[in-house]
mmCIF file of C-alpha atoms in Angstrom:
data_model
loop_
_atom_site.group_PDB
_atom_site.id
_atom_site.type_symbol
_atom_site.label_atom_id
_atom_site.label_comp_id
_atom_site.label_asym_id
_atom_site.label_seq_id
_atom_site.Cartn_x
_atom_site.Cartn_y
_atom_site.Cartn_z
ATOM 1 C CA UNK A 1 0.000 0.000 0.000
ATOM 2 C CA UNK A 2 2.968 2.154 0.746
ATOM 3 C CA UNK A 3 4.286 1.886 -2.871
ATOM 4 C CA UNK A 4 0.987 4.196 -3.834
ATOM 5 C CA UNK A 5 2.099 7.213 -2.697
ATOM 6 C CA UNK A 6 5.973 7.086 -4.022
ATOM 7 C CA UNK A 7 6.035 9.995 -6.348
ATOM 8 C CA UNK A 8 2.287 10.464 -6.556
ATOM 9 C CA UNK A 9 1.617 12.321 -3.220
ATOM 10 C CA UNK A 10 3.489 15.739 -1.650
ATOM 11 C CA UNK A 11 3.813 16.307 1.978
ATOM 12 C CA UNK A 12 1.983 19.367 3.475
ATOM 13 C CA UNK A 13 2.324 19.099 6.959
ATOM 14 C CA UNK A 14 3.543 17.053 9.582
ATOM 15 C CA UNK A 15 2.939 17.002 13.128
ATOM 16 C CA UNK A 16 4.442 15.275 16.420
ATOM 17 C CA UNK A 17 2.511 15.055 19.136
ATOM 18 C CA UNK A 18 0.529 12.391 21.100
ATOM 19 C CA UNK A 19 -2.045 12.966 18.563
ATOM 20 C CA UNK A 20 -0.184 13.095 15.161
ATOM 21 C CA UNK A 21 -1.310 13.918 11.955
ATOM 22 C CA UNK A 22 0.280 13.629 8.443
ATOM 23 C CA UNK A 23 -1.834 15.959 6.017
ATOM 24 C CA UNK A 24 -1.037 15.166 2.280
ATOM 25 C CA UNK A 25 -2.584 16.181 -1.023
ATOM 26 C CA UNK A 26 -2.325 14.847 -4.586
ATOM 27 C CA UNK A 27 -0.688 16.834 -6.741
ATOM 28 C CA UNK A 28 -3.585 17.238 -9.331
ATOM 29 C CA UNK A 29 -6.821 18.702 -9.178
ATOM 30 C CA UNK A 30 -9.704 18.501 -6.460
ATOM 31 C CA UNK A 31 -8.220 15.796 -4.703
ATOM 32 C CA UNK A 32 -7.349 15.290 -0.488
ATOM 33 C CA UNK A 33 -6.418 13.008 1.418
ATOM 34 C CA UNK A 34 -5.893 13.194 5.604
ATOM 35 C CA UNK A 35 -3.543 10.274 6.880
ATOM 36 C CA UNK A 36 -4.152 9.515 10.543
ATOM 37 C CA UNK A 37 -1.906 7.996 12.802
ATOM 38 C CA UNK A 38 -3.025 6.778 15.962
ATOM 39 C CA UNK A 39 -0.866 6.089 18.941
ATOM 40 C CA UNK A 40 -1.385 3.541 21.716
ATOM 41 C CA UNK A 41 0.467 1.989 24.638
ATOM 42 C CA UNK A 42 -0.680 -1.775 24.080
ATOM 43 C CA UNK A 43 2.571 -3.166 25.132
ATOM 44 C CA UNK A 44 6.472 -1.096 25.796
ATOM 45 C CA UNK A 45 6.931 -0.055 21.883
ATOM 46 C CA UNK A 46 4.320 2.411 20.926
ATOM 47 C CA UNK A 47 2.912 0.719 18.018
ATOM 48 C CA UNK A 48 0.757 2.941 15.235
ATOM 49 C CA UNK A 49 -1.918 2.454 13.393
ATOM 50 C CA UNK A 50 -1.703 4.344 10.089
ATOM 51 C CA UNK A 51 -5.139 5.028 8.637
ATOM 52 C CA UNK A 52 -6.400 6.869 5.114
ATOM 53 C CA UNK A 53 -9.724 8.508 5.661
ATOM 54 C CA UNK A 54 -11.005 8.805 1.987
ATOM 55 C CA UNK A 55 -14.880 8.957 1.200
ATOM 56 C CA UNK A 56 -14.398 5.549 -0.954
ATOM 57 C CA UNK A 57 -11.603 3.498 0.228
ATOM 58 C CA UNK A 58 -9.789 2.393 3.485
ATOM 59 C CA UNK A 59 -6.204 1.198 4.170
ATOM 60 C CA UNK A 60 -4.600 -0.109 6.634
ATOM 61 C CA UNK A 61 -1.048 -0.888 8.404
ATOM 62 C CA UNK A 62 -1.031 -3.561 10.760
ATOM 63 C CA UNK A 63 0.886 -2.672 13.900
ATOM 64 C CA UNK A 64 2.988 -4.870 13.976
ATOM 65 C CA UNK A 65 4.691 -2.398 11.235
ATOM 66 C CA UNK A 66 5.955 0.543 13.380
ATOM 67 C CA UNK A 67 6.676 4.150 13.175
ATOM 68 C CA UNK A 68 9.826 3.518 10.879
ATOM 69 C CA UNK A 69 7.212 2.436 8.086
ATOM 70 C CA UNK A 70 5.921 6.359 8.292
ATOM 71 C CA UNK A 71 9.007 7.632 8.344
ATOM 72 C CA UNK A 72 9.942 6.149 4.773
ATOM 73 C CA UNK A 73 6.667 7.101 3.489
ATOM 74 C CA UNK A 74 7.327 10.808 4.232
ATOM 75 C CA UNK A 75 10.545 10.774 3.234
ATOM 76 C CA UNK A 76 9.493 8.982 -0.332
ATOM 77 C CA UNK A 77 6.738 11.357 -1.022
ATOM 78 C CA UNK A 78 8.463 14.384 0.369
ATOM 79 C CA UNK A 79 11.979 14.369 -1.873
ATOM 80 C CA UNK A 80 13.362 16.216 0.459
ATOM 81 C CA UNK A 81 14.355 14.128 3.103
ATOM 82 C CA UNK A 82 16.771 16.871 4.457
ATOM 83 C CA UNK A 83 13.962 18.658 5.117
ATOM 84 C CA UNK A 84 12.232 16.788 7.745
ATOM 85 C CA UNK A 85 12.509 16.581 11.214
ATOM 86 C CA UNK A 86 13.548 13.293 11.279
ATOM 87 C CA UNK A 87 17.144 13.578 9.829
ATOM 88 C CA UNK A 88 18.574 14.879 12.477
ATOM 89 C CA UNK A 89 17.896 11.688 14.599
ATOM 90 C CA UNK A 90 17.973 9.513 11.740
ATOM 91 C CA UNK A 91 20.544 7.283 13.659
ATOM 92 C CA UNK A 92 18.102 6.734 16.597
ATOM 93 C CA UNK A 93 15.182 5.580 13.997
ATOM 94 C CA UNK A 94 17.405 3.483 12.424
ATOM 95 C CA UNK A 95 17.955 1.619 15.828
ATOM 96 C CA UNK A 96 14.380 1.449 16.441
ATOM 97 C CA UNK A 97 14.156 -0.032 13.058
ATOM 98 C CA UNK A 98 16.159 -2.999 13.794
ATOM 99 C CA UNK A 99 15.167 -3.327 17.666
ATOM 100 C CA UNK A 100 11.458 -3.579 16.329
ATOM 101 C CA UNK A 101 12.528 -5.761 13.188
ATOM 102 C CA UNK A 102 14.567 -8.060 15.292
ATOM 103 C CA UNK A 103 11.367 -8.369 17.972
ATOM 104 C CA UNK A 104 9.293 -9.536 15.447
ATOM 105 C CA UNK A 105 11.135 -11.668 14.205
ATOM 106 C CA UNK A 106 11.199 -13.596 17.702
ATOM 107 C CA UNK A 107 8.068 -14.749 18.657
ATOM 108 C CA UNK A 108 6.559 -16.636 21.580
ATOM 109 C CA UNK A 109 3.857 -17.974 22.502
ATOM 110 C CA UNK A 110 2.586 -18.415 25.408
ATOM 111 C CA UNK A 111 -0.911 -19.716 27.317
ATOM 112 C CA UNK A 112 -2.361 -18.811 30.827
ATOM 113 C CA UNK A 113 -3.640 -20.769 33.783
ATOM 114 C CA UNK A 114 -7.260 -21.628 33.419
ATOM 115 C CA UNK A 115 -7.828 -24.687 34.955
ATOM 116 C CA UNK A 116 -10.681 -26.827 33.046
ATOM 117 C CA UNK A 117 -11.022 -24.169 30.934
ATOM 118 C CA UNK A 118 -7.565 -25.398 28.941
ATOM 119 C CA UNK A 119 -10.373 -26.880 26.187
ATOM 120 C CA UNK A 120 -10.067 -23.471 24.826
ATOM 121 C CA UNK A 121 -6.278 -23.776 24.625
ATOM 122 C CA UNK A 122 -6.595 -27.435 23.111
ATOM 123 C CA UNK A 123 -8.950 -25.663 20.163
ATOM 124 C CA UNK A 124 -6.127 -22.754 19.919
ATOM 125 C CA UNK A 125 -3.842 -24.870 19.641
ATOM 126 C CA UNK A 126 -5.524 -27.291 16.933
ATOM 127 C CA UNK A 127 -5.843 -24.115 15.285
ATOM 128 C CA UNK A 128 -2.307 -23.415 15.204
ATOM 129 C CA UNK A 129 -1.077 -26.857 14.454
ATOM 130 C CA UNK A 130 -4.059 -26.571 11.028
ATOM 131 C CA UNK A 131 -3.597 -23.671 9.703
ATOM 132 C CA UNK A 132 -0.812 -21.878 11.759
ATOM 133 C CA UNK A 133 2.425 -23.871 10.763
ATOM 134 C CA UNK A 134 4.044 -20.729 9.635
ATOM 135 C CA UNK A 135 3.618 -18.855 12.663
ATOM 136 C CA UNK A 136 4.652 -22.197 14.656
ATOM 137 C CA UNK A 137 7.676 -22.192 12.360
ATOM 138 C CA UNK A 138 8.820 -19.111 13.558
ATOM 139 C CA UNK A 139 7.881 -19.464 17.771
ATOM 140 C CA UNK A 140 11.385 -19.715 19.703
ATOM 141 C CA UNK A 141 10.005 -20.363 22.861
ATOM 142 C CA UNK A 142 6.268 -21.256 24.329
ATOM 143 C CA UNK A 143 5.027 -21.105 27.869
ATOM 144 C CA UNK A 144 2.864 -21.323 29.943
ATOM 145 C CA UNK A 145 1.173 -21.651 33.681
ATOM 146 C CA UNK A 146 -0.916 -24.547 35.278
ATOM 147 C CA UNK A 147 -3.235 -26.201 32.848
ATOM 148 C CA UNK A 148 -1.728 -23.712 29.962
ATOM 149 C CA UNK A 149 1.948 -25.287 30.753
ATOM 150 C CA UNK A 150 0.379 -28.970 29.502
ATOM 151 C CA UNK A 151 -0.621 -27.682 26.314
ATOM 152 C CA UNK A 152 2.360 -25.692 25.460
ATOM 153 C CA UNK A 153 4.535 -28.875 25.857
ATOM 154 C CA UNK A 154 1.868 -30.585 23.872
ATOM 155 C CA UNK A 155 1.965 -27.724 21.055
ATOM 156 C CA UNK A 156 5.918 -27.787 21.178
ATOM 157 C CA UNK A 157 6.655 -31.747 21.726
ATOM 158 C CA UNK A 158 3.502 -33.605 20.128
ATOM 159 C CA UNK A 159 1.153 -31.369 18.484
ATOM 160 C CA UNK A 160 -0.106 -34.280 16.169
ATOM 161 C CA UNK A 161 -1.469 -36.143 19.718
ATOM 162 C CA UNK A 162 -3.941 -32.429 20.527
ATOM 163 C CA UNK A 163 -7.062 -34.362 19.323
ATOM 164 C CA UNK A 164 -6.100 -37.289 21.803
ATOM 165 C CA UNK A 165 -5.176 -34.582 24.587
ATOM 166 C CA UNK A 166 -8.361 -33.382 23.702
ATOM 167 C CA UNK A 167 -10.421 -36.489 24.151
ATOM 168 C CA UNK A 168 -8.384 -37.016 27.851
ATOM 169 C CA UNK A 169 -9.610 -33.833 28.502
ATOM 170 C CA UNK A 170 -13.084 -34.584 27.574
ATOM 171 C CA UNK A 171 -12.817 -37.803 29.702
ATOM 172 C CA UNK A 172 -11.540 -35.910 32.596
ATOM 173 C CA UNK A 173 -13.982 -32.874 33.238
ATOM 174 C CA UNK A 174 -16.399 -35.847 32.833
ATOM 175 C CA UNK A 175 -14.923 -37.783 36.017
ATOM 176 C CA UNK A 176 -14.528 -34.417 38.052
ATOM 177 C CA UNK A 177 -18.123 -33.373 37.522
ATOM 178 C CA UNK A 178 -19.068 -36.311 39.639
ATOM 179 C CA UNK A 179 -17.546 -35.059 42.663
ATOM 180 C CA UNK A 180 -19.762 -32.575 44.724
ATOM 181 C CA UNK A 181 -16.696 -29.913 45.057
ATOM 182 C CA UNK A 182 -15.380 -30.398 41.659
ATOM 183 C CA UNK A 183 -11.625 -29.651 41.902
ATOM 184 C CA UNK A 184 -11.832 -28.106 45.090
ATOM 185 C CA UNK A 185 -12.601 -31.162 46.666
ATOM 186 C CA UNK A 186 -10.364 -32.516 49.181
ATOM 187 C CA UNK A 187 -7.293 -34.578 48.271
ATOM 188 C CA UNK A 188 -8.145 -33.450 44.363
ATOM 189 C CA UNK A 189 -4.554 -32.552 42.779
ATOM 190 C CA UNK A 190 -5.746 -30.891 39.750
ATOM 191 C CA UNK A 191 -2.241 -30.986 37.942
ATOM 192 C CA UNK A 192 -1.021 -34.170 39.212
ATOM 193 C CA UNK A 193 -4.568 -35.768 37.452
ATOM 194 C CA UNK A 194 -3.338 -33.957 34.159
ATOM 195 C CA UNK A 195 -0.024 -35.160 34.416
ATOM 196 C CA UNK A 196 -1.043 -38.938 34.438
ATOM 197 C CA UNK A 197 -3.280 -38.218 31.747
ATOM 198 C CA UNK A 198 -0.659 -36.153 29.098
ATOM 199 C CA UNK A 199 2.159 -38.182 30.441
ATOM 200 C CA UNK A 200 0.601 -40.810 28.095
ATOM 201 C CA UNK A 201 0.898 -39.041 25.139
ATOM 202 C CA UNK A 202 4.583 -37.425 25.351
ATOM 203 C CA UNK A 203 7.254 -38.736 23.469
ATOM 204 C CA UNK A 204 10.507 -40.495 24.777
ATOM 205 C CA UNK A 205 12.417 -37.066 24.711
ATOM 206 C CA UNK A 206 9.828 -34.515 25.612
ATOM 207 C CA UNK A 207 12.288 -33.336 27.543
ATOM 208 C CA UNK A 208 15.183 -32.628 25.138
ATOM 209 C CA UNK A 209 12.693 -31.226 22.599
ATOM 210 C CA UNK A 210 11.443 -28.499 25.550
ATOM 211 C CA UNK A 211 15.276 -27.547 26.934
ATOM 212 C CA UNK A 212 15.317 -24.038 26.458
ATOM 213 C CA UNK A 213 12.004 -23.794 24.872
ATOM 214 C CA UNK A 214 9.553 -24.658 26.629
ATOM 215 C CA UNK A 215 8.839 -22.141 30.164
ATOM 216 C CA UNK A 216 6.843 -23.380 32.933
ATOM 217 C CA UNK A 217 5.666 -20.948 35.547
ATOM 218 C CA UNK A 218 5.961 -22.235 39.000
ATOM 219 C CA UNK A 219 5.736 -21.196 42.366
ATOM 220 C CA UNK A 220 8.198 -21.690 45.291
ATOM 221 C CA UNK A 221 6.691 -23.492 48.122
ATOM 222 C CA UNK A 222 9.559 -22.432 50.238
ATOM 223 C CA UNK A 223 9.075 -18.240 49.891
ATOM 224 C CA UNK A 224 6.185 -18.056 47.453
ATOM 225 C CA UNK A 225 8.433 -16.592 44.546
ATOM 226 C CA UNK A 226 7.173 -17.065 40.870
ATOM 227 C CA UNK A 227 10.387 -18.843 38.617
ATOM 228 C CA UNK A 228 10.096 -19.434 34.966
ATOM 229 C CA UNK A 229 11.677 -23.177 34.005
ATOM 230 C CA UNK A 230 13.271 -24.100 30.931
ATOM 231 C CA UNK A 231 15.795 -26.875 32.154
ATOM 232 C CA UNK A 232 14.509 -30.421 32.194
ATOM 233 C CA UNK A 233 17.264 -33.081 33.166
ATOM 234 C CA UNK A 234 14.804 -36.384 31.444
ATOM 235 C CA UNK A 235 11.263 -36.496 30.735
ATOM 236 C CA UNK A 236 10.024 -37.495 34.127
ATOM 237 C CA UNK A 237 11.518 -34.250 35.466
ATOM 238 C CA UNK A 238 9.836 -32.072 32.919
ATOM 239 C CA UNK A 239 6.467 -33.781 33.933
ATOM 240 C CA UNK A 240 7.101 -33.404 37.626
ATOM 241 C CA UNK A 241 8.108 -29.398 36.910
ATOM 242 C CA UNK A 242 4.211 -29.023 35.803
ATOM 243 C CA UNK A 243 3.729 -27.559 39.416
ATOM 244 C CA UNK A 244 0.833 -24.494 39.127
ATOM 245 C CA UNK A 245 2.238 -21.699 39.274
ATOM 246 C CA UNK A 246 -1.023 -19.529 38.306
ATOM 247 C CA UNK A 247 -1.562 -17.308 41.526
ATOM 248 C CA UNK A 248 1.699 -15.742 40.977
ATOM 249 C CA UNK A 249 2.328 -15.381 36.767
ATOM 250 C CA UNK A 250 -0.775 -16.226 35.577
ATOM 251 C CA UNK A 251 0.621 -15.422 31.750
ATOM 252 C CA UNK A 252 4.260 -15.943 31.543
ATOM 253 C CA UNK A 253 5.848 -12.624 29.499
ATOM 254 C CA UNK A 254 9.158 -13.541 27.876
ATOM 255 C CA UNK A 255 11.708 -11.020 27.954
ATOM 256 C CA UNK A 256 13.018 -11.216 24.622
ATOM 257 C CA UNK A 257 10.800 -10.665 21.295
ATOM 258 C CA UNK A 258 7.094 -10.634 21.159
ATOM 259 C CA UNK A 259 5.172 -13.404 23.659
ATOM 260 C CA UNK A 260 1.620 -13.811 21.575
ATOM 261 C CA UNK A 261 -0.763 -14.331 24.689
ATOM 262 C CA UNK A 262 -3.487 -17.129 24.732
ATOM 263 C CA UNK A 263 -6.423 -17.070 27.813
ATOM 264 C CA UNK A 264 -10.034 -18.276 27.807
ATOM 265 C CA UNK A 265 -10.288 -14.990 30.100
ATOM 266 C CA UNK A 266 -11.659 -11.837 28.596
ATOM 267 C CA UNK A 267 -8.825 -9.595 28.517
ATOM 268 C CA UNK A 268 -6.076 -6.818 26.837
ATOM 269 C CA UNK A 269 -4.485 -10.537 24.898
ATOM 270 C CA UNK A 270 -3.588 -11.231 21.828
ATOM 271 C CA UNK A 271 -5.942 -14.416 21.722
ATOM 272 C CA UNK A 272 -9.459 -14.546 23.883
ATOM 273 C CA UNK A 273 -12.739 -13.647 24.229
ATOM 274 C CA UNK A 274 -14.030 -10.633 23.388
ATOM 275 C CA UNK A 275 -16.772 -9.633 25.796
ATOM 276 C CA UNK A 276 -18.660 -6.442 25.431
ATOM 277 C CA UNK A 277 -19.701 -4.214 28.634
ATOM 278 C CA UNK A 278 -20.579 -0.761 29.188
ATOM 279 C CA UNK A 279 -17.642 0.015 30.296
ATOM 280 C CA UNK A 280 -14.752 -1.800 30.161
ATOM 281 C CA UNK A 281 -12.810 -1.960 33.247
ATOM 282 C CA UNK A 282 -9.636 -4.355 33.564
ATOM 283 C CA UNK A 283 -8.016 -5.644 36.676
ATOM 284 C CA UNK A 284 -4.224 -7.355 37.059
ATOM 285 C CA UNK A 285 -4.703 -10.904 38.098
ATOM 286 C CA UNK A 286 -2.028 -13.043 38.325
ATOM 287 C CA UNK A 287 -0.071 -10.687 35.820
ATOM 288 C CA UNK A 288 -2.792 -11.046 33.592
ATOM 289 C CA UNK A 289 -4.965 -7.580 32.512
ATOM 290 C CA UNK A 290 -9.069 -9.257 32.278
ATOM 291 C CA UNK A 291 -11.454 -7.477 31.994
ATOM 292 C CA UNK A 292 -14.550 -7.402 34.789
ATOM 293 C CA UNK A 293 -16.899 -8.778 33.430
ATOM 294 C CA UNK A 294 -19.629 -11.088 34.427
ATOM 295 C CA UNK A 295 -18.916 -13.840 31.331
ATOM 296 C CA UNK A 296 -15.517 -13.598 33.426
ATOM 297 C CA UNK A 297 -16.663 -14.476 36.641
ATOM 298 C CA UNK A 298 -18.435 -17.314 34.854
ATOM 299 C CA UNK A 299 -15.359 -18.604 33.674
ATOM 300 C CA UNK A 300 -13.748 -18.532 36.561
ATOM 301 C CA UNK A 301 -15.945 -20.639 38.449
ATOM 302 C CA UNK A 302 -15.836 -23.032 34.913
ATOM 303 C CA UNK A 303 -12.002 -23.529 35.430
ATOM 304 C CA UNK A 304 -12.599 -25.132 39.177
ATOM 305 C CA UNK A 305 -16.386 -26.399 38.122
ATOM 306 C CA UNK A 306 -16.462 -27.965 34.222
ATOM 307 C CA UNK A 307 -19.354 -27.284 32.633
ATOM 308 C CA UNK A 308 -21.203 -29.805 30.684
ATOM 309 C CA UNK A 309 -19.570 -31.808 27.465
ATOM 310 C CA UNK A 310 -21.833 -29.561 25.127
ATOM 311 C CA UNK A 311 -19.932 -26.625 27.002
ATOM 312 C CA UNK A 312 -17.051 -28.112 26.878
ATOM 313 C CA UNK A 313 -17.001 -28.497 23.246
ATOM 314 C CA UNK A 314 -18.226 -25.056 23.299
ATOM 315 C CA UNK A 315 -15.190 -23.782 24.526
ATOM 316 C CA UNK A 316 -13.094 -25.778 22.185
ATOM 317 C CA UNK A 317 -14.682 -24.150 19.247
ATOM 318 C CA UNK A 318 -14.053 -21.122 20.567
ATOM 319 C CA UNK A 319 -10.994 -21.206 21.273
ATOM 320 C CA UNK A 320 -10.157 -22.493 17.763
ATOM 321 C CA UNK A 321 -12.522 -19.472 15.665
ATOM 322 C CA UNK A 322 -10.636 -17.224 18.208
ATOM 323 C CA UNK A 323 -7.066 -18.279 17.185
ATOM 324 C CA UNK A 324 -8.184 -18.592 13.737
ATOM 325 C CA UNK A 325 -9.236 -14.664 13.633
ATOM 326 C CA UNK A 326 -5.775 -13.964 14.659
ATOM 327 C CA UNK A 327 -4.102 -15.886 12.158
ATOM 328 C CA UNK A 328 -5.820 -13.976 9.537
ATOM 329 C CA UNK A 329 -5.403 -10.824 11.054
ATOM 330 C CA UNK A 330 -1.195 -11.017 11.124
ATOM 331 C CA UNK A 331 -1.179 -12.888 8.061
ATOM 332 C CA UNK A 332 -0.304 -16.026 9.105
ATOM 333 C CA UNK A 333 -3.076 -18.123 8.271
ATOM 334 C CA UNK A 334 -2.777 -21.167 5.599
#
């Protein structure tokens, strides 16, 4: 889209401020156009959104393309990039150019605690593993927390075995919804239940396909501090290290590149739900920023309580239109 307005389009003002605007007109006859470029804070790097406002057509820039991409457009159409403002830190946009090209080029992926409620991570994750193999080609490191750990080392080790992860899980909710407490009944071990039932499925050397790839949140029962784990010394240690570590990192973040967020929770993520309120209102749980909202608190009690196998399945579906969307929306969907 950029290529449209090499040569064809003069710069008449430019503007830096929290609200920018980049005012251009064609050079010919009764013709405008007002480019608007709209700043936000959804993670550290203030990504833009560079929008033409024409009475007949709309383009777009997805923001994943950053400021840089509006620099060379001005300069292009200008001619005169010694004119602009920008020259004289052209060295500091040029390091913002690679810092932002390199962080997209890493990618992680990573899904949240959520109890039963990791059906909608198993239909993500199908998702991925159908039509996502290019993004999956390009993921250097998944994580995850609680029930979300088990299906990132699923995704990473096995992803041809998430239908038969799926029908465990199935199987599972099925037994727990005969107990009166659900997972909150006494002597229940949520994760240690999982673990007998994807231990099944891993291969002989889960563990050397997760070293340094795979990050498990967990939670120190000696002083209550979160740790992110990425050593496994065999397979039975990596299942053993599938200790929740929810309460405290909810959504593990990974320090370098960009961590693409998966939660069945309503939230400011990459991949969820997307409830509508009257006002939306967010809270930090467990590191994670969900919205309050009353399909939330329905959830929640979901992840302790599963809901019935049409629910279930439900959720799956869900989970799998949800990560689907997002495919097509950065382009990686095939």
């Amino acid at each position: 889209m950029l290529s449209k307005f090499g040569g064809m389009w003069a710069t008449r003002n430019l503007y830096r401020s929290s609200a920018q605007c980049l005012h251009v007109r064609q050079c010919g006859p009764h013709s405008a156009l007002l480019l608007k470029i709209q700043k936000y804070d959804h993670d550290s790097d203030n990504c833009c959104i560079l929008q033409t406002l024409h009475p007949f057509s709309t383009y777009s820039v997805s923001r994943g393309q950053n400021a840089w991409l509006i620099m060379d457009m001005a300069a292009a159409v200008s001619g005169e990039g010694g004119n602009t403002p920008y020259d004289k830190s052209s060295k500091a946009h040029g390091g913002r150019h690679h810092e932002m090209e390199a962080k997209m080029k890493h990618i992680n992926l990573s899904f949240a605690a959520c109890g039963f409620l990791g059906i909608y991570h198993l239909g993500a994750a199908s998702a991925f593993y159908r039509h996502g193999k290019k993004l999956l080609k390009v993921v250097k490191a998944f994580a995850g927390a609680s029930s979300g750990s088990l299906i990132a080392t699923v995704l990473l080790t096995v992803p041809e075995n998430i239908e038969e992860c799926t029908k465990i899980t199935y199987e599972f909710a099925e037994d727990t919804r005969k107990l009166y407490f659900g997972a909150l009944t006494p002597g229940f071990d949520l994760m240690a239940k999982l673990r007998d039932c994807i231990d099944s499925i891993l291969p002989p050397n889960a563990h050397e396909i997760a070293e340094n790839r795979l990050f498990v949140s967990v939670t120190s029962a000696k002083n209550g501090k979160n740790h992110l784990l990425s050593n496994f010394a065999s397979r039975d240690d990596l299942v053993k290290k599938w200790i929740d570590g929810g309460l405290t990192n909810g959504l593990p973040i990974l320090p370098v590149g960009r961590t693409v967020t998966v939660s069945p929770f309503s939230g400011r993520l990459d991949i969820c739900p997307q409830d509508k309120g009257r006002m939306d209102v967010y809270a930090k749980v467990a590191k994670q920023d969900l919205m309050l909202s009353t399909a939330n608190f329905v959830r929640l009690h979901q992840a302790l309580f599963p809901p019935g196998q049409e629910k279930m399945e439900s959720l799956y579906q869900e989970g799998y239109d949800d990560a689907v969307h997002f495919l097509l929306k950065e382009n990686w969907f095939e």
